[in-house]
Tab-separated table of C-alpha atoms and ligand atoms in Angstrom:
chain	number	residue	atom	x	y	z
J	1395	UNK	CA	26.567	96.094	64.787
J	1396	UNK	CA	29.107	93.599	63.355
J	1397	UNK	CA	27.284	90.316	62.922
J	1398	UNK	CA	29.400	88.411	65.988
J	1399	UNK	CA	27.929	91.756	67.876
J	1400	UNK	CA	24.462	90.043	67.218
J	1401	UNK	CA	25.067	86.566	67.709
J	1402	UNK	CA	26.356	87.607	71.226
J	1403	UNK	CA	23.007	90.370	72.177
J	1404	UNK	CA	20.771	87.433	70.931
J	1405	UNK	CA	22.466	84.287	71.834
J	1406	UNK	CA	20.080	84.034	75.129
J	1407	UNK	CA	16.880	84.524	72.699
J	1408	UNK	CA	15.178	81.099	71.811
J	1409	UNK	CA	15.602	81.427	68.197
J	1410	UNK	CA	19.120	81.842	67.856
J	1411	UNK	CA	20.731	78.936	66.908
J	1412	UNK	CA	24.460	79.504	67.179
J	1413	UNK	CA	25.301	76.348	65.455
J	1414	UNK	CA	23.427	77.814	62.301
J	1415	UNK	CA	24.806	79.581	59.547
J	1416	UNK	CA	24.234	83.076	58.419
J	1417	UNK	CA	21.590	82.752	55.234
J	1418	UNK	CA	24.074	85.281	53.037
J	1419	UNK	CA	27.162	83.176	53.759
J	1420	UNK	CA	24.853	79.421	53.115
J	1421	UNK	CA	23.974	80.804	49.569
J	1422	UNK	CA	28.180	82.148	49.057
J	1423	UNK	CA	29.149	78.418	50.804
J	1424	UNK	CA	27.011	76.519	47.806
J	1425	UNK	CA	28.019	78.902	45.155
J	1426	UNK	CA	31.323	77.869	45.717
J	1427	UNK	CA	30.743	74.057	45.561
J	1428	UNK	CA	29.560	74.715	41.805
J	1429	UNK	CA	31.125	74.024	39.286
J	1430	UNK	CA	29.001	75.127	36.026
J	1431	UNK	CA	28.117	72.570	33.523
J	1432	UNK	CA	31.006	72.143	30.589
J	1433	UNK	CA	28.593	70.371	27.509
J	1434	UNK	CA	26.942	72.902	25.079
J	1435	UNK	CA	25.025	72.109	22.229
J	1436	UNK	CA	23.903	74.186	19.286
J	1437	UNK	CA	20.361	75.331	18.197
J	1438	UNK	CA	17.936	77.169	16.346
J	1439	UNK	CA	18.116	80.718	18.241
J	1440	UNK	CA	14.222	80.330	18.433
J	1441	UNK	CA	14.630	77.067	20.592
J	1442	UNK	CA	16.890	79.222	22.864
J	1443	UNK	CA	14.460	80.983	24.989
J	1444	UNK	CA	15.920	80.807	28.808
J	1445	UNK	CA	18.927	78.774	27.638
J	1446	UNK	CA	22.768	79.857	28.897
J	1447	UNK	CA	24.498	81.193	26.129
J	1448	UNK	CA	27.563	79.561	25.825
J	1449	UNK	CA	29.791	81.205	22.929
J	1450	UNK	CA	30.398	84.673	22.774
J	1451	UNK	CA	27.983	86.185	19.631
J	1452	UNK	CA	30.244	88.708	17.476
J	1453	UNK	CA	28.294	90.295	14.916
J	1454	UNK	CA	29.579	89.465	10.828
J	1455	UNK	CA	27.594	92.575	10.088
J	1456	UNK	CA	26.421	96.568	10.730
J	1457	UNK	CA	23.124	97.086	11.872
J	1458	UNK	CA	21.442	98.687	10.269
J	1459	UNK	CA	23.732	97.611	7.316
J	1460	UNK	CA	23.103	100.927	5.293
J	1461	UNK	CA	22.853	104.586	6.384
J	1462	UNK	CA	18.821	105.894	6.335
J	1463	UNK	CA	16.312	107.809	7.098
J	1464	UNK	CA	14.515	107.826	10.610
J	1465	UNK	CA	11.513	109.860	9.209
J	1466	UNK	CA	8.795	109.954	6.436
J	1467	UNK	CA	10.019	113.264	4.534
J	1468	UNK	CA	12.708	114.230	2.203
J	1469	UNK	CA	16.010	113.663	1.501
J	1470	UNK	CA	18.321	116.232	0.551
J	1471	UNK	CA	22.600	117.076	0.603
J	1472	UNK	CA	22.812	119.706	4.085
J	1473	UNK	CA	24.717	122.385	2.021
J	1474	UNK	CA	21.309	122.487	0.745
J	1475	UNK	CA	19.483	124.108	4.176
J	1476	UNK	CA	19.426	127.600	3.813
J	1477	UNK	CA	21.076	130.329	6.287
J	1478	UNK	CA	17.808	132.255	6.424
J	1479	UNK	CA	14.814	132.483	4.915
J	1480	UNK	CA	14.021	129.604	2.691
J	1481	UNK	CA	15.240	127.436	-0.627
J	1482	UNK	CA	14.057	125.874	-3.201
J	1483	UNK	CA	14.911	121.701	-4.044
J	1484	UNK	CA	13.936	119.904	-7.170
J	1485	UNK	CA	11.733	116.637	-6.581
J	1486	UNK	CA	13.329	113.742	-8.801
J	1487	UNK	CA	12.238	110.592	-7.301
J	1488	UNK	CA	10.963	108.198	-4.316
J	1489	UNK	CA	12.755	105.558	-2.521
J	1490	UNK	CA	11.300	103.100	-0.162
J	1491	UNK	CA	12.348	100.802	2.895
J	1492	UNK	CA	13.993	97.624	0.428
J	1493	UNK	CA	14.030	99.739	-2.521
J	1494	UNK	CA	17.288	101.907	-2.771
J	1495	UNK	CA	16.923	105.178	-4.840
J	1496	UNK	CA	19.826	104.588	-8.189
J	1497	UNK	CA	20.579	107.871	-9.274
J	1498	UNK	CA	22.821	110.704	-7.972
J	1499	UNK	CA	21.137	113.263	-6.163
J	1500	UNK	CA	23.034	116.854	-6.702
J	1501	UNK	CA	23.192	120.386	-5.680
J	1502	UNK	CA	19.659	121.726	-5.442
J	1503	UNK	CA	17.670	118.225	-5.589
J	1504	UNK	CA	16.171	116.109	-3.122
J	1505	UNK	CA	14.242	112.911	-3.034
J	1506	UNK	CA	10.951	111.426	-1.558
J	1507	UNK	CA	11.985	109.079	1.477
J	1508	UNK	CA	9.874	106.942	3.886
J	1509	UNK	CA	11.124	105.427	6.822
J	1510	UNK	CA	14.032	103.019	6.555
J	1511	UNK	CA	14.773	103.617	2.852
J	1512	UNK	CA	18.756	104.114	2.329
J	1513	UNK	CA	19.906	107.432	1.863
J	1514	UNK	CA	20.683	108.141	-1.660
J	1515	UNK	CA	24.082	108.933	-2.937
J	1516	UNK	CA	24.667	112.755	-2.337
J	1517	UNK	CA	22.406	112.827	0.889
J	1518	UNK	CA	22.695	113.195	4.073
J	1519	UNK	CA	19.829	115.148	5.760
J	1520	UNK	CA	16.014	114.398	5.875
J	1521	UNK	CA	13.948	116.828	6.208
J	1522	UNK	CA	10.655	115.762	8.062
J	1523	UNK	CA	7.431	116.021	5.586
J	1524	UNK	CA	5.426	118.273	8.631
J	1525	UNK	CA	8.488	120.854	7.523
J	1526	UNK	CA	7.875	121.005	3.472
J	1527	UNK	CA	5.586	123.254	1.400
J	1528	UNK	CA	5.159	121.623	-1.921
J	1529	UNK	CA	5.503	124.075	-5.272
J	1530	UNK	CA	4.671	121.707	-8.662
J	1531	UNK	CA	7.781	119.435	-8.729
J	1532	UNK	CA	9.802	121.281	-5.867
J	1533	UNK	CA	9.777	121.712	-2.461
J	1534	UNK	CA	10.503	125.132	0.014
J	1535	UNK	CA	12.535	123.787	2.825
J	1536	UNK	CA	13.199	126.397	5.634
J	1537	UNK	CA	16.540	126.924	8.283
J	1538	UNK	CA	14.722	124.564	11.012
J	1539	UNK	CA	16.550	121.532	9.969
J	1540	UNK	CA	20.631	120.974	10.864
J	1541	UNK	CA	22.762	118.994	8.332
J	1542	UNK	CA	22.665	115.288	9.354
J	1543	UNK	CA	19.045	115.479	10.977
J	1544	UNK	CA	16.411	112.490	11.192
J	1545	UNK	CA	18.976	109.853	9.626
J	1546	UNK	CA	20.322	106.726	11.720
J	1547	UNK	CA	23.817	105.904	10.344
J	1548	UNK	CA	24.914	102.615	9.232
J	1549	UNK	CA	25.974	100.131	12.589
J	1550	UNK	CA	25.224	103.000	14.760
J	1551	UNK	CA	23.023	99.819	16.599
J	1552	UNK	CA	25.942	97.152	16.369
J	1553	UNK	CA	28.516	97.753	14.245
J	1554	UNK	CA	30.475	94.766	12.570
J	1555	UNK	CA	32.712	92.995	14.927
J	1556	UNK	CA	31.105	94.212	17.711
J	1557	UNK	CA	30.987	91.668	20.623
J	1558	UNK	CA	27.526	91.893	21.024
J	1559	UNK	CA	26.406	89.319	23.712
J	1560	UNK	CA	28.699	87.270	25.984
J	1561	UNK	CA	28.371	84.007	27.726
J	1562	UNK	CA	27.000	83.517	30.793
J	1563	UNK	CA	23.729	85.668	30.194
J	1564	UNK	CA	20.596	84.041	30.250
J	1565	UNK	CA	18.617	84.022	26.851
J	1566	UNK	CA	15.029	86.327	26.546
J	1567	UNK	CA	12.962	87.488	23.491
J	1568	UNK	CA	15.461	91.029	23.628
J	1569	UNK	CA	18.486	88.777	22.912
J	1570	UNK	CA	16.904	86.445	20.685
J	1571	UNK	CA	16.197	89.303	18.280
J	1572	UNK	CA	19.058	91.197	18.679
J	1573	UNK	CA	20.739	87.399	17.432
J	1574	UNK	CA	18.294	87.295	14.606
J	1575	UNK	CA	18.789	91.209	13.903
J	1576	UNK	CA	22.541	89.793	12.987
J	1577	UNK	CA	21.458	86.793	10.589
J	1578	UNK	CA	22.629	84.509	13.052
J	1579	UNK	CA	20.195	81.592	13.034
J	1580	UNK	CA	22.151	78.606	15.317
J	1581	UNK	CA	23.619	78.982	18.352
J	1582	UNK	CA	25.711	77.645	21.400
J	1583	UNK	CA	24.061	77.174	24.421
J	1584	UNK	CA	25.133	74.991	27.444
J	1585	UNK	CA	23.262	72.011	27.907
J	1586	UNK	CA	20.140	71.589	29.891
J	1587	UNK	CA	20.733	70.216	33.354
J	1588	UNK	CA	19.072	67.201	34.481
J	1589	UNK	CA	17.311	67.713	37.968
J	1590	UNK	CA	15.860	64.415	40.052
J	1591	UNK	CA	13.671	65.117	42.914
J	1592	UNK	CA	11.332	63.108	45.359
J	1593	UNK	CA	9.308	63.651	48.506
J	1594	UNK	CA	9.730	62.372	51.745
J	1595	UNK	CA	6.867	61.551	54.555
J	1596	UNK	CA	4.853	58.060	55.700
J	1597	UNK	CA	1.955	60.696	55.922
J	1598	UNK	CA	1.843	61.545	52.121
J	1599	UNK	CA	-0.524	60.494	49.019
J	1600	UNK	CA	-0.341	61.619	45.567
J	1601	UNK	CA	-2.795	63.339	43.707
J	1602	UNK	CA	-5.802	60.696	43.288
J	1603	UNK	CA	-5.631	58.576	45.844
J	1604	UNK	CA	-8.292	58.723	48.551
J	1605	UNK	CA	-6.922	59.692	52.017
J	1606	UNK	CA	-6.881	58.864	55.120
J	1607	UNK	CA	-6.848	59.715	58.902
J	1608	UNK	CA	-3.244	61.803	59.124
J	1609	UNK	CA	-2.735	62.051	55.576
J	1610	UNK	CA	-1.941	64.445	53.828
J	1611	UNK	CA	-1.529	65.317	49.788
J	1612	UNK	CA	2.007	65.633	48.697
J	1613	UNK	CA	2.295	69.384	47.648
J	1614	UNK	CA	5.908	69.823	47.300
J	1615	UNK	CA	6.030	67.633	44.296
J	1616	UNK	CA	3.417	70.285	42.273
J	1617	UNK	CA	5.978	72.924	43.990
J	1618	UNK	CA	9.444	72.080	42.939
J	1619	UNK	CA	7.723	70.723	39.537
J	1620	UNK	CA	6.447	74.047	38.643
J	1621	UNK	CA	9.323	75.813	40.233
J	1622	UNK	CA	11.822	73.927	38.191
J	1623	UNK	CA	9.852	73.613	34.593
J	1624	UNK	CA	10.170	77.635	35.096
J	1625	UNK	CA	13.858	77.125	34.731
J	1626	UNK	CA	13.867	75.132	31.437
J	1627	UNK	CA	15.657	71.897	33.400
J	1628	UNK	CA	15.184	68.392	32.402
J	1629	UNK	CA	12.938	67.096	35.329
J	1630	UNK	CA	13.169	63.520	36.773
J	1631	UNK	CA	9.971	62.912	39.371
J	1632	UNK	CA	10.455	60.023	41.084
J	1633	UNK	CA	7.494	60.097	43.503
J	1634	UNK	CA	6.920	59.425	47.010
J	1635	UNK	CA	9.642	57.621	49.465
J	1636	UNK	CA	8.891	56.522	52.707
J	1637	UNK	CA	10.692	57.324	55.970
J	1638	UNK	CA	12.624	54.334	56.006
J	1639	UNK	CA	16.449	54.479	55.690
J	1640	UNK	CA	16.680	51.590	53.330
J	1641	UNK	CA	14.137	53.567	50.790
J	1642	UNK	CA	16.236	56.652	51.214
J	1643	UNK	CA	19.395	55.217	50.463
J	1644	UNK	CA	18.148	53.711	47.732
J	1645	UNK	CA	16.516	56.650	46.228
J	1646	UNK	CA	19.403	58.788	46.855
J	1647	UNK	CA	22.078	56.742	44.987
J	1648	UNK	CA	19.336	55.926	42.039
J	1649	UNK	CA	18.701	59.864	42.083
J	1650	UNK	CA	21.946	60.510	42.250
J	1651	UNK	CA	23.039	58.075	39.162
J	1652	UNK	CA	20.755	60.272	36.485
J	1653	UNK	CA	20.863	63.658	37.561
J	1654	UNK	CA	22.999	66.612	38.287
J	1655	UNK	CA	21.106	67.887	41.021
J	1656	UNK	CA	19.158	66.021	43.457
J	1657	UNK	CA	16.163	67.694	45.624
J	1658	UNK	CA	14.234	66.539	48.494
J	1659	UNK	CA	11.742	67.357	50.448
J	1660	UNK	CA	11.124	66.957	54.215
J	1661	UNK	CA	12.762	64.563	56.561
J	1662	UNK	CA	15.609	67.186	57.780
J	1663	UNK	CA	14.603	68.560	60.933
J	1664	UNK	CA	15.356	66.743	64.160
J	1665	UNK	CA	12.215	64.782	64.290
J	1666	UNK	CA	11.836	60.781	64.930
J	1667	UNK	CA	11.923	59.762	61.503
J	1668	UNK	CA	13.790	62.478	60.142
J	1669	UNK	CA	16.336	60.524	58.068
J	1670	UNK	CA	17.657	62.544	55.541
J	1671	UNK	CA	20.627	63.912	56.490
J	1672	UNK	CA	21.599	60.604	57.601
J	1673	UNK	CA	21.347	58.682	54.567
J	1674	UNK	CA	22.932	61.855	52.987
J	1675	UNK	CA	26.129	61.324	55.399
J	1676	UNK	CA	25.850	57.624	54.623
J	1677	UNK	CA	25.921	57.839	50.830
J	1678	UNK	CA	27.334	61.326	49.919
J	1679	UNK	CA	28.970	64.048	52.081
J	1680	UNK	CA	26.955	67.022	54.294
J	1681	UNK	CA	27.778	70.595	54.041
J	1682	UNK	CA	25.715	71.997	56.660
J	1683	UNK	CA	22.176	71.534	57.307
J	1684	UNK	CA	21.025	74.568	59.377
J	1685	UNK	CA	20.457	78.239	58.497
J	1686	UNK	CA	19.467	80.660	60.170
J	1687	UNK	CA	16.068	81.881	58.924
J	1688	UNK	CA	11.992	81.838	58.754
J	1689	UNK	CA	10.982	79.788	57.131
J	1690	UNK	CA	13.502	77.090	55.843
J	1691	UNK	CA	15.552	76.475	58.776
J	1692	UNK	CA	16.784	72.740	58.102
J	1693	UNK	CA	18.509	72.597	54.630
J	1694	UNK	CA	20.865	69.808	53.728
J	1695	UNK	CA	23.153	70.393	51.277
J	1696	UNK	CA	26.196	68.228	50.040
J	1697	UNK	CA	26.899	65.677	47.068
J	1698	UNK	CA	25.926	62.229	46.073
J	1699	UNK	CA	29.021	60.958	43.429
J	1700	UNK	CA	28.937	63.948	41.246
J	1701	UNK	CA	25.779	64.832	42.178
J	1702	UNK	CA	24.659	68.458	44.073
J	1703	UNK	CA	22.179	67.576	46.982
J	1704	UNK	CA	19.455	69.811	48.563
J	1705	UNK	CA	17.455	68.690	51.397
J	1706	UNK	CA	14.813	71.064	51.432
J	1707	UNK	CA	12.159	71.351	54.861
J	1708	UNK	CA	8.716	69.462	54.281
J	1709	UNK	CA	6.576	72.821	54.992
J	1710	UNK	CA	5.150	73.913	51.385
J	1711	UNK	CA	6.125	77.352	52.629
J	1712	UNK	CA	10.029	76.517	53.121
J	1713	UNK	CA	10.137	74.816	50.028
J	1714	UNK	CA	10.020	77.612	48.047
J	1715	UNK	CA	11.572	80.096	50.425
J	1716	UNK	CA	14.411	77.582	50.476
J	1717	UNK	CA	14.825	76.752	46.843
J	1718	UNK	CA	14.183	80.559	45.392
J	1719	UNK	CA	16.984	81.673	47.735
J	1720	UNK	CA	19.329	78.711	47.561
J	1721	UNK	CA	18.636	76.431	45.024
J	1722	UNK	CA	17.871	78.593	42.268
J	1723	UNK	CA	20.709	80.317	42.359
J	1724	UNK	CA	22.718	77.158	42.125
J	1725	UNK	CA	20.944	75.794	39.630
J	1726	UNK	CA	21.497	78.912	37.438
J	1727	UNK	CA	24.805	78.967	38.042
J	1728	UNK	CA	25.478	75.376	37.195
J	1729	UNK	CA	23.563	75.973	33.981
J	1730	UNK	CA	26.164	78.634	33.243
J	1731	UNK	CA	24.868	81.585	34.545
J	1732	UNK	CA	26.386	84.539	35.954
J	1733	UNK	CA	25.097	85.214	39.270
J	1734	UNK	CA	23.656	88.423	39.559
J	1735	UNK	CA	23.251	88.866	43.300
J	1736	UNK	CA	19.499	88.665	45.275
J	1737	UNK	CA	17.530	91.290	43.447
J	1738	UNK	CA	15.597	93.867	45.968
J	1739	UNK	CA	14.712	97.207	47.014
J	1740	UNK	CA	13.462	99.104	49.874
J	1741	UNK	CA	9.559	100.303	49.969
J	1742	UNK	CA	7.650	101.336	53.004
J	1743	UNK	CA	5.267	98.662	54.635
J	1744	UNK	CA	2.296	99.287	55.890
J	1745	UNK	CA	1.823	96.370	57.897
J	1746	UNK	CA	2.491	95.028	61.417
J	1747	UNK	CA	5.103	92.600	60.457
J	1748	UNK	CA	6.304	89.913	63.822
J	1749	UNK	CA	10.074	89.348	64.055
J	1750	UNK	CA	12.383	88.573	66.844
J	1751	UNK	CA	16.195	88.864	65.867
J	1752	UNK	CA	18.075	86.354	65.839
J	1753	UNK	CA	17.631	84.696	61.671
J	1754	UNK	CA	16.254	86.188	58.445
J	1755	UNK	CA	12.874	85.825	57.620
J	1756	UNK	CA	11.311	85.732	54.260
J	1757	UNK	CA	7.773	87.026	54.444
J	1758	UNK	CA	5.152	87.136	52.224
J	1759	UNK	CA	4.486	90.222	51.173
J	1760	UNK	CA	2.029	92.206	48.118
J	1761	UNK	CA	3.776	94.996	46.332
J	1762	UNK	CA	0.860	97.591	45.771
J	1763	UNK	CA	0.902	101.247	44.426
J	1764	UNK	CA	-1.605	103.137	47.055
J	1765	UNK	CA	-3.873	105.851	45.394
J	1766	UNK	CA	-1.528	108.504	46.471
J	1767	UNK	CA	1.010	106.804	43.821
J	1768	UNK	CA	3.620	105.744	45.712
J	1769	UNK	CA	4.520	102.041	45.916
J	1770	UNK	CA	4.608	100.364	49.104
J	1771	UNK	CA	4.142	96.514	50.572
J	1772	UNK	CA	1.233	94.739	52.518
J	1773	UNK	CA	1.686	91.145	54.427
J	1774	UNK	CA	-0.359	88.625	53.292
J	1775	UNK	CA	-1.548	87.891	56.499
J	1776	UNK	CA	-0.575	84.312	59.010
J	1777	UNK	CA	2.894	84.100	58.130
J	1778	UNK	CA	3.345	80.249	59.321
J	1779	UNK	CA	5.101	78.029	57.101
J	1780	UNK	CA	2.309	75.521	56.569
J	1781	UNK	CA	0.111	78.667	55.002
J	1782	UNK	CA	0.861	78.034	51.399
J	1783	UNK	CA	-1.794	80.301	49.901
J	1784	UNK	CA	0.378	83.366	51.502
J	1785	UNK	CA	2.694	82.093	48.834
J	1786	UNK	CA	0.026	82.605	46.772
J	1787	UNK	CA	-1.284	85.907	47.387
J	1788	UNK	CA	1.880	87.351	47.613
J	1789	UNK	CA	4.225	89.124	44.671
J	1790	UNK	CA	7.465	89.668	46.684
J	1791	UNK	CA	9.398	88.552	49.946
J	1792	UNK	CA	9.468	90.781	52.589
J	1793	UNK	CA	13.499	90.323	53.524
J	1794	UNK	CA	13.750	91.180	57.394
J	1795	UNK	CA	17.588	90.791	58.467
J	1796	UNK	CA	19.188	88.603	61.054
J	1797	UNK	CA	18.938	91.628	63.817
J	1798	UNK	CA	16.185	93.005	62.855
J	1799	UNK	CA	13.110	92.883	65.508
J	1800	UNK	CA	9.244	93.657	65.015
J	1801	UNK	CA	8.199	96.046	62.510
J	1802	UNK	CA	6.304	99.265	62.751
J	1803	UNK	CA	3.556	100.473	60.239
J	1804	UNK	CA	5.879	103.168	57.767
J	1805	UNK	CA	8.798	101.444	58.241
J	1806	UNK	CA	11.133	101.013	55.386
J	1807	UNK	CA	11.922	97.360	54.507
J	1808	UNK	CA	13.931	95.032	51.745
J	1809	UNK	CA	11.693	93.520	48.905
J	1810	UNK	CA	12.133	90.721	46.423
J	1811	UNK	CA	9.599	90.697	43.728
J	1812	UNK	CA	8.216	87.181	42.453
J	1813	UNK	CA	8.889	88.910	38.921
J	1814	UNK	CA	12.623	87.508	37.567
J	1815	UNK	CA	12.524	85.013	40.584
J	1816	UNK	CA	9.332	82.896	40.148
U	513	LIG	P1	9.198	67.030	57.973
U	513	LIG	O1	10.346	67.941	57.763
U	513	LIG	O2	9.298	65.778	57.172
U	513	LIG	O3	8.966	66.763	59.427
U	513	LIG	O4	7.912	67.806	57.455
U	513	LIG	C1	7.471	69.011	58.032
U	513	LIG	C2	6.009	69.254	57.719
U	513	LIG	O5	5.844	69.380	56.305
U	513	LIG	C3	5.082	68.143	58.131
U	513	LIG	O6	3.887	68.723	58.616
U	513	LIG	C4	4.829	67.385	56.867
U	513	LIG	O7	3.613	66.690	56.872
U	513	LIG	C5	4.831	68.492	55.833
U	513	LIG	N1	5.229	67.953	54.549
U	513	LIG	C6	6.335	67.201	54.315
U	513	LIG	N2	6.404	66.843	53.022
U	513	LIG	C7	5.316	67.387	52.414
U	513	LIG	C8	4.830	67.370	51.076
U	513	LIG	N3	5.487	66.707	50.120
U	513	LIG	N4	3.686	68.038	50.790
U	513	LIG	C9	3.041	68.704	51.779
U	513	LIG	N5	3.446	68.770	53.039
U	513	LIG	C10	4.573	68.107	53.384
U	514	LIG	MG1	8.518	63.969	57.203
């Protein structure tokens, strides 16, 4: 069914909103309006962890930068290995990992090797020590090894030249090493983005302060804090703003001055005092502000100056359902990351799972393997986007699509694990 086909079957259904936009195409729509950051700066590799590399890393040498040997054993020319039956090779030394064997080894000789030691001149075989009888000063080798055996040639990891990491990919432990494994010890990375963000509500009180009838503790803060120190951006808190449109403007625009990115939270749906997207079309310009999912539905998006906005919903839930699937991915991107696409696969749930058609919904799911081995997904339970210990509990979304209706116990269905996302 082509997805007009389903905007047509569902358009009489009470959650279809055919002014909203398809969740896929609101996450393409924002990647679009981003334009990554330019400014790198260069650092210690070791100060690099989850930083954009921003300079292509060629390596200046081989690794490893001399052929030798993958084994403890011995190390021996292989015109040496008999056809059949056995030979006979004179011991005349030991070399070690750092300390290179001098002397030529000929015909008939071999040489003690450990692990990592360079092959001496006129080797090219090691023999593994399990395969050696020892007779005085010689050993009996048999036919078992080939010529070439149990040795890692010189580069055969990177060879010099090589284009070994490119930008665009996002820094770990793997590539740090792999940097240091090259003698590289600075590096270019873009630089970090600065990211303002504030809540919105007459109901909310920070952390400390004693509350009272209809209050309520401002969550989202903790959320997008945590969410965003994950990412390695500069954060800018700037606290609580009431629902006034004089604070919000205000807020906006002084936002808007010191970051790249501005996030909010709450004040988008249609409610009373739901002036967001207002001030947003009075100081900046709107994108959109509807998509069609659960939870998360009203999203704001647009600029301020040169400023990216994101209106996220006030529910705890839809914050983060909203900013892993839309605002991380723009923030990565704008820090100079290649996007790598929404990162799932299918398991079979073994829960009752609610849905009528008509939006995506993100549910919270637990990725478990059952005692028969195979891997499948639980809900969490209440699936309402107030419930922020679902969050939680849970290790993945459950990803039902836009047509999709309830879903059966055994039914196969799209996961996104936490893990790489959170
Ligand atoms: P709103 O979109 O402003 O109408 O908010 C929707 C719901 O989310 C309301 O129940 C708010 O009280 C709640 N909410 C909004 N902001 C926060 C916040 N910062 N922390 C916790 N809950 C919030
Ligand atoms: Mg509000």
């Amino acid at each position: 069914m082509s997805s007009s086909d389903i905007k047509k079957e569902i358009s009489c259904k009470d959650d279809f909103d055919p002014s909203s936009l398809d969740a896929d195409v609101a996450r393409q729509k924002i990647l679009e309006n981003i334009t990554p950051v330019a400014g790198t700066e260069t650092l210690p590799v070791r100060e690099t962890v989850g930083r954009v590399l921003a300079r292509e890393i060629v390596s200046p040498i081989n690794v490893p930068s001399g052929t030798n040997s993958a084994m403890d054993g011995y190390a021996i020319n292989g015109s040496d290995i008999p056809a059949t039956g056995v030979a006979e090779l004179k011991l005349i030394g030991t070399t070690f990992a750092g300390q290179p064997f001098s002397g030529q080894v000929n015909p008939g000789e071999c040489v003690r090797i450990m692990t990592g030691a360079i092959m001496p001149p006129g080797t090219d075989t090691v023999i593994m020590q399990e395969h050696v009888e020892y007779k005085g000063d010689t050993i009996i080798i048999d036919n078992g090894t080939r010529a070439g055996d149990n040795v890692r040639a010189a580069g055969e990891d990177i060879a010099i030249n090589d284009v070994v990491l490119t930008p665009g990919i996002s820094l770990t432990p793997a590539e740090i090493g792999v940097i240091a494994s090259l003698g590289i010890g600075e590096i270019e990375v873009y630089r970090r983005i600065k990211v303002a963000f504030f809540s919105t509500g007459d109901e909310l009180r920070s952390v400390g302060e004693p509350l009272e009838a209809g209050q309520i503790y401002d969550s989202n803060r903790y959320l997008l804090y945590g969410m965003l120190e994950r990412l390695g951006v500069e954060i800018i808190d700037m606290g609580v703003v009431r629902d006034d449109r004089e604070a919000l403007q205000y807020a906006m625009k002084s936002a808007a001055s010191q970051a790249d990115v501005v996030i909010t939270s709450g004040g988008v749906s249609v409610g009373e005092a739901d002036y967001v997207k207002e001030m947003l079309e009075s100081v900046g310009q709107i994108n959109f502000w509807k998509v069609a999912m659960k939870p998360g539905r009203p999203l704001a998006f647009g600029h301020i100056k040169n400023a990216l906005f994101f209106g996220l919903p006030g529910n705890p839930v839809s914050v983060m359902v909203t900013f892993y699937q839309f605002v991380q991915p723009a923030l990565r991107c704008l820090m100079g990351e290649k996007y790598k696409g929404l990162q799932t696969f299918r398991v079979k749930c073994q829960s009752r799972l609610k849905k009528r058609p008509g939006r995506v919904e993100y549910q919270r799911g637990i990725l478990q393997r059952e005692s028969s081995g195979e891997l499948v997904v639980y809900k969490t339970g209440a699936q309402g986007s107030g419930i922020l210990s679902s969050m939680s509990q849970a290790n993945c979304f459950i990803i039902l699509p836009m047509e999709s209706g309830q879903v059966d116990p055994g039914a196969l269905v799209e996961v996104q694990p936490f893990f790489g996302i959170v």
